[in-house]
Coordinates of C-alpha atoms in Angstrom, one line a residue:
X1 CA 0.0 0.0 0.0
X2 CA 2.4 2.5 0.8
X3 CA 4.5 1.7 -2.6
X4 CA 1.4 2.5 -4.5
X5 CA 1.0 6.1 -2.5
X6 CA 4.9 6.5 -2.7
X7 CA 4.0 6.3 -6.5
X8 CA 1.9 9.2 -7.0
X9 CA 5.1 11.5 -5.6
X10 CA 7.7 12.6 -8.1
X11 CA 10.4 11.9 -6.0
X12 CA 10.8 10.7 -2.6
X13 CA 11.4 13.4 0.3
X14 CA 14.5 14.8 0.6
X15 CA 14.3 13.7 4.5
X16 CA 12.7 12.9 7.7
X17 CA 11.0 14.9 10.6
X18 CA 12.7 14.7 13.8
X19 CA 10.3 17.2 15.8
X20 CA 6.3 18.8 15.8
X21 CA 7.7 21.9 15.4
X22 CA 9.6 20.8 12.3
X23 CA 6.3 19.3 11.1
X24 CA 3.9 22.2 11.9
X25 CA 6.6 24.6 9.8
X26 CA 6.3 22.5 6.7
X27 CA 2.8 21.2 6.8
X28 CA 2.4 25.1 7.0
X29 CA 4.3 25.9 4.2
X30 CA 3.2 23.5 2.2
X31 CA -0.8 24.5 2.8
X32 CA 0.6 28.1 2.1
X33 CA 1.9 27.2 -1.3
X34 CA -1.3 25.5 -2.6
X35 CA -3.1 28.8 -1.5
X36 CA -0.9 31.0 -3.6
X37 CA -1.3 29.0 -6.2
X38 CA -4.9 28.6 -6.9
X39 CA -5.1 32.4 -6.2
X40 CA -2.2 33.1 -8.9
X41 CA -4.5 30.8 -11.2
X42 CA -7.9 32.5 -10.3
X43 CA -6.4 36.0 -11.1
X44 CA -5.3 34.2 -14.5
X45 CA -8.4 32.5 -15.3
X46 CA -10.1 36.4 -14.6
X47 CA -7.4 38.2 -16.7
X48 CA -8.5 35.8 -19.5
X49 CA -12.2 36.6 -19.0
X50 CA -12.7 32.6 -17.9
X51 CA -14.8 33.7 -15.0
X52 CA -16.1 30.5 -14.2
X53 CA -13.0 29.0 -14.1
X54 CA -12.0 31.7 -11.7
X55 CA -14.4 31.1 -9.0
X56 CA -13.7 27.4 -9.3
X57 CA -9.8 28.3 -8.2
X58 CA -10.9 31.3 -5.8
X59 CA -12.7 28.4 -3.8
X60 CA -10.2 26.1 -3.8
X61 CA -7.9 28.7 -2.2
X62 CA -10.2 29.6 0.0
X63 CA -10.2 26.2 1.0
X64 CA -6.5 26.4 1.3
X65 CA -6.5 28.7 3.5
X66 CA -8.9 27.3 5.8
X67 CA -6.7 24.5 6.1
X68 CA -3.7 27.0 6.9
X69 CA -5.8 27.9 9.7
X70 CA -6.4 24.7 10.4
X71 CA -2.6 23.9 11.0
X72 CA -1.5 27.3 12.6
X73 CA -4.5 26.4 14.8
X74 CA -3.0 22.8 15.9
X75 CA 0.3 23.9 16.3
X76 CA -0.7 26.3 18.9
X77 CA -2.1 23.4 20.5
X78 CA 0.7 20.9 20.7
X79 CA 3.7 23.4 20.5
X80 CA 2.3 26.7 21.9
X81 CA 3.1 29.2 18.9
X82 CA 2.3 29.2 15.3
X83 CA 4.6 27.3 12.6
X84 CA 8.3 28.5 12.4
X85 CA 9.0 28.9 8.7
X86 CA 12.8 29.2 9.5
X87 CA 12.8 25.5 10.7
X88 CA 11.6 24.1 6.7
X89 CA 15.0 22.5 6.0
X90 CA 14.1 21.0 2.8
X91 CA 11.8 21.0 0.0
X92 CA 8.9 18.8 0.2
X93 CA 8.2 16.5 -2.8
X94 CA 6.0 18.6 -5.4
X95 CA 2.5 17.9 -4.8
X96 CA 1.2 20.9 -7.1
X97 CA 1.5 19.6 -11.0
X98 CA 3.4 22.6 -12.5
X99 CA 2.3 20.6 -15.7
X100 CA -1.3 21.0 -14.9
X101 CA -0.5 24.3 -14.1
X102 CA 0.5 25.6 -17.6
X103 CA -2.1 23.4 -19.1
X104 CA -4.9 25.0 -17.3
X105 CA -3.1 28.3 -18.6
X106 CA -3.2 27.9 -22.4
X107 CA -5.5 25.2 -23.1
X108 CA -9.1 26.5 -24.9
X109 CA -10.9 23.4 -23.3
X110 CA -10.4 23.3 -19.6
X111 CA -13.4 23.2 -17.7
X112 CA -14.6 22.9 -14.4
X113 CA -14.3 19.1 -13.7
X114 CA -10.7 19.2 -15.1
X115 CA -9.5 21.8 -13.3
X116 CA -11.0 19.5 -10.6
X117 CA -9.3 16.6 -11.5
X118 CA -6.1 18.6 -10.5
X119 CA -7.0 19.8 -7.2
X120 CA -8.1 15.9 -6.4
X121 CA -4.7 14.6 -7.5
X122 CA -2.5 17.6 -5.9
X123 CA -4.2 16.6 -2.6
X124 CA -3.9 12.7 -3.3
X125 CA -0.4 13.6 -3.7
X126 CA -0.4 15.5 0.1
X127 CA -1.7 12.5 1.2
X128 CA 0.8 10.4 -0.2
X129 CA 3.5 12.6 0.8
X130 CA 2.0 12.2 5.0
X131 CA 1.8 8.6 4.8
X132 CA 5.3 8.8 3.8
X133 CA 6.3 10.4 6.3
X134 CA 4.5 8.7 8.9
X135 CA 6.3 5.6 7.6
X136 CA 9.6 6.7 8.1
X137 CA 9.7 9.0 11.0
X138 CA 11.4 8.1 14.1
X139 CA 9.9 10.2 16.2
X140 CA 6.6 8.5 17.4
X141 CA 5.4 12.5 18.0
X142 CA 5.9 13.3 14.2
X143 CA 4.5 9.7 13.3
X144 CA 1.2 10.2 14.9
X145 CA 0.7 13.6 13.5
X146 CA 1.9 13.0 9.9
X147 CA -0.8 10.1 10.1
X148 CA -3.1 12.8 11.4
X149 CA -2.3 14.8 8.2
X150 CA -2.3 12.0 6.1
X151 CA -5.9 11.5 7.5
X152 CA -6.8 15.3 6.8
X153 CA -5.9 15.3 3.7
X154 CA -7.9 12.2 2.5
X155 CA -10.8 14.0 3.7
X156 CA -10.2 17.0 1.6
X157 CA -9.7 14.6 -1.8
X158 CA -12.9 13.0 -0.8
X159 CA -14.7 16.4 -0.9
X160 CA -12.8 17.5 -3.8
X161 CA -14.0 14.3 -5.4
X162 CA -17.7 15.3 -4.7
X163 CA -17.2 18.6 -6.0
X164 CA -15.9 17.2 -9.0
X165 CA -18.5 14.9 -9.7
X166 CA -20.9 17.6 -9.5
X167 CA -18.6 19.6 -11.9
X168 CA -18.7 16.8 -14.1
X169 CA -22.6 16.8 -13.5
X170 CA -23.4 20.2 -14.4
X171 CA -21.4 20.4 -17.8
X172 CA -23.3 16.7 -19.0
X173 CA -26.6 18.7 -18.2
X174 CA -25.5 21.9 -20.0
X175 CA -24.4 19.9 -23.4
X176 CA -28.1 18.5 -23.0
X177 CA -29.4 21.8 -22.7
X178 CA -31.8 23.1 -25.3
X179 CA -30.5 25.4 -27.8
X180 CA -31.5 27.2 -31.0
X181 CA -28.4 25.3 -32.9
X182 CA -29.1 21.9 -33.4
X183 CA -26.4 19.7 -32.3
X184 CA -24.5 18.2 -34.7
X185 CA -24.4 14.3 -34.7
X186 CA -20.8 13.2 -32.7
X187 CA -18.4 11.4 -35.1
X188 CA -15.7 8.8 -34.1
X189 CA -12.4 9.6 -33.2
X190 CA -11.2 8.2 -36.0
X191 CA -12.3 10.8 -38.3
X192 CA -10.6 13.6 -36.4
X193 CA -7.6 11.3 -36.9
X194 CA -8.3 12.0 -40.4
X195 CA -9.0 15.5 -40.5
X196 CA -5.5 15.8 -38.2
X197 CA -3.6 14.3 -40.5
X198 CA -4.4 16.9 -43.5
X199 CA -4.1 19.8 -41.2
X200 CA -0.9 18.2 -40.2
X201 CA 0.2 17.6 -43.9
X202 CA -0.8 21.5 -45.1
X203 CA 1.3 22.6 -42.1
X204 CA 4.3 20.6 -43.3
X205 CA 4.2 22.2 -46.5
X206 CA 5.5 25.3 -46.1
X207 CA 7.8 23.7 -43.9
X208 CA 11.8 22.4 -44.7
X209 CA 14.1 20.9 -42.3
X210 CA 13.0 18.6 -39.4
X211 CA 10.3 20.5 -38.4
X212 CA 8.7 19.5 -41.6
X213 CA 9.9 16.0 -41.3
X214 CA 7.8 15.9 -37.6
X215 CA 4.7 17.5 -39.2
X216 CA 4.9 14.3 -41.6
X217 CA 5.4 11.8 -39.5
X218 CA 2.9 12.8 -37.0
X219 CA 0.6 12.9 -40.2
X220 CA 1.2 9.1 -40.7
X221 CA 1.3 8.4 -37.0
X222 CA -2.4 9.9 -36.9
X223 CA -3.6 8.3 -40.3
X224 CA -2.5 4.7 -38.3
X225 CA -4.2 5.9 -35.1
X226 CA -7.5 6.5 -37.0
X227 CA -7.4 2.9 -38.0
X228 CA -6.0 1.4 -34.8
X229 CA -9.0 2.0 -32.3
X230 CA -9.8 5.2 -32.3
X231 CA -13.6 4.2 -33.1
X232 CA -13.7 3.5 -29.3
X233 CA -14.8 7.2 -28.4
X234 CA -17.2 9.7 -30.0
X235 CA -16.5 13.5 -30.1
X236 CA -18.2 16.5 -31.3
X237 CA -18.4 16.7 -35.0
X238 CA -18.0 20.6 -34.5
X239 CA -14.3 20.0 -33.8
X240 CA -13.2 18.7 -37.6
X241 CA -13.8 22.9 -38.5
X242 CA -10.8 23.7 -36.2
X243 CA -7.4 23.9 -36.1
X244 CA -5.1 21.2 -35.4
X245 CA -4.0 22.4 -32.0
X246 CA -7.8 22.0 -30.5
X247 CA -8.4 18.8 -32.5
X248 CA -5.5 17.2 -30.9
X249 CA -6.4 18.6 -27.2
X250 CA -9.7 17.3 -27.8
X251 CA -8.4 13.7 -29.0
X252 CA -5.8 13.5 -26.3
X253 CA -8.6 14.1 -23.4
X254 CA -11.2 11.9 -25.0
X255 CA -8.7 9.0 -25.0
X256 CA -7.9 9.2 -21.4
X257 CA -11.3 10.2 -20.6
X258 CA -12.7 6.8 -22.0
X259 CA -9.8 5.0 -20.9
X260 CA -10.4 6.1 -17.0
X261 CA -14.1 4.1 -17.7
X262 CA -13.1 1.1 -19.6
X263 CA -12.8 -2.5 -17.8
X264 CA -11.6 -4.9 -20.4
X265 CA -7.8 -5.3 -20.2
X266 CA -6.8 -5.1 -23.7
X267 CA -9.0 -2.1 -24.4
X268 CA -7.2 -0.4 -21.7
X269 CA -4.1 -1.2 -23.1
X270 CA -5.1 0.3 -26.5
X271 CA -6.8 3.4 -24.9
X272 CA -3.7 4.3 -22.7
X273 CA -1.6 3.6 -26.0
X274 CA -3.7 6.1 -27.7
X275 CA -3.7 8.1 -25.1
X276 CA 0.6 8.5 -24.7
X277 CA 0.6 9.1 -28.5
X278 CA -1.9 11.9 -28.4
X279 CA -0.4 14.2 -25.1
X280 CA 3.2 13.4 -26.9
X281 CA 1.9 14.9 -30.3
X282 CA -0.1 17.7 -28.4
X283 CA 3.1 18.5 -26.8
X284 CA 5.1 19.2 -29.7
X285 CA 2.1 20.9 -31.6
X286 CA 2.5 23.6 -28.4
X287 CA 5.8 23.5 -28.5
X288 CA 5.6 25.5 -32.0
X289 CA 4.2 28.8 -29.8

């Protein structure tokens, strides 16, 4: 059990707790930093008129901060003063995905439920992190509480997870919505493959050098993938009118969407396959600015 939390850290901390006080002043810190983060993102998400997107993350650091509170509020009661930053002697493990960060940034399809899907695995990741800890310590004071924290923050992915499913709820009932635009009919994957591939193609044209020779091959690579399973999901027809960047966002997310839900082994296999072939492609495709 505790391999499988170890695994969703990045790296292993750099150390071990030897007091509460040296506890208090990270756990603090690291509450602190989550905070500052979805507030930086909020204040993004309204500079970008995304205002939705904007409470979401002015929430979530509000909830931050109540669990600042929280801490400052314990430490008090086991040490008798607040958290000492001067006693954080190393750098936690990174529980905040600077990835998902600068996804959430510049991607045209972030929603609600995936911004979400961040906050749940940024706070599976604190959870990880305090079961570490309480693993290795060898102070039984700084065991107890880490499993205390360990325990706290479970609770918070368990509300998070709530939160997101009614996230997820909300935007199934607005696509059912009615509207004066009938929708259009949603077409397999594999068509979008398609329709990549030429996009993919003209943009290779007026291309030389290996930039061109990437444009190509990721031209082939999707005219495979449209034939190699990528009739298992169904996507918006809307999406063949734009540009390569958002049909390949959209691709990448449907394949690990439907991949999270599927239960037979080798369509797993295929989806995650899919899946690793569509977030290396978006990649690049950013990478051109």
């Amino acid at each position: 059990m505790l391999l499988s939390r170890t695994l969703l850290l990045k790296s292993e901390p750099a150390g071990n707790l030897h007091s509460l006080n040296e506890m208090f002043a990270l756990a603090n810190a690291m509450e602190q930093e989550a905070a500052d983060r979805y507030i930086e993102l909020a204040e993004e998400m309204q500079r970008q008129g995304r205002g939705e997107l904007a409470q979401v993350f002015t929430e979530l650091a509000a909830a931050e901060r109540e669990h600042v509170d929280s801490v400052v509020t314990w430490s008090h009661a086991r040490t008798g003063h607040a958290p000492d930053a001067s006693l954080v002697r190393w750098q936690a493990p990174e529980t905040f995905d600077a990835d998902a960060v600068a996804e959430i940034e510049r991607s045209r399809l972030m929603t609600p439920y995936r911004a979400l899907s961040m906050a749940v695995r940024n706070e599976e990741r604190a959870f990880a992190f305090w079961s570490y800890l309480a693993a290795y310590s060898d102070s039984a004071d700084v065991r107890t509480a880490s499993e205390a924290m360990a325990r706290e923050e479970l609770g918070h992915v368990a509300t998070l997870r709530k939160e997101r499913r009614r996230a997820y709820h909300r935007e199934i009932d607005a696509r059912r919505a009615p509207s004066m635009v009938a929708p259009s009919e949603p077409v397999a994957a594999g068509q979008l493959e398609h329709r990549l591939a030429e996009l993919l193609g003209e943009m290779a044209t007026p291309r030389r050098g290996p930039q061109a020779d990437r444009m190509r091959e990721l031209a082939q690579e999707a005219a495979a993938m449209a034939t190699g399973g990528a009739d298992l999901i169904r996507l918006p027809a809307a999406l063949a009118q734009a540009d390569a960047a958002v049909i390949a966002e959209a691709l990448a997310d449907g394949y690990l969407d439907q991949a999270e839900r599927a239960t037979e082994p080798g369509q797993l296999d295929l989806l995650q396959r899919l899946a690793a072939q569509a977030i290396a492609r978006l990649a690049w495709l950013r990478s051109l600015g």
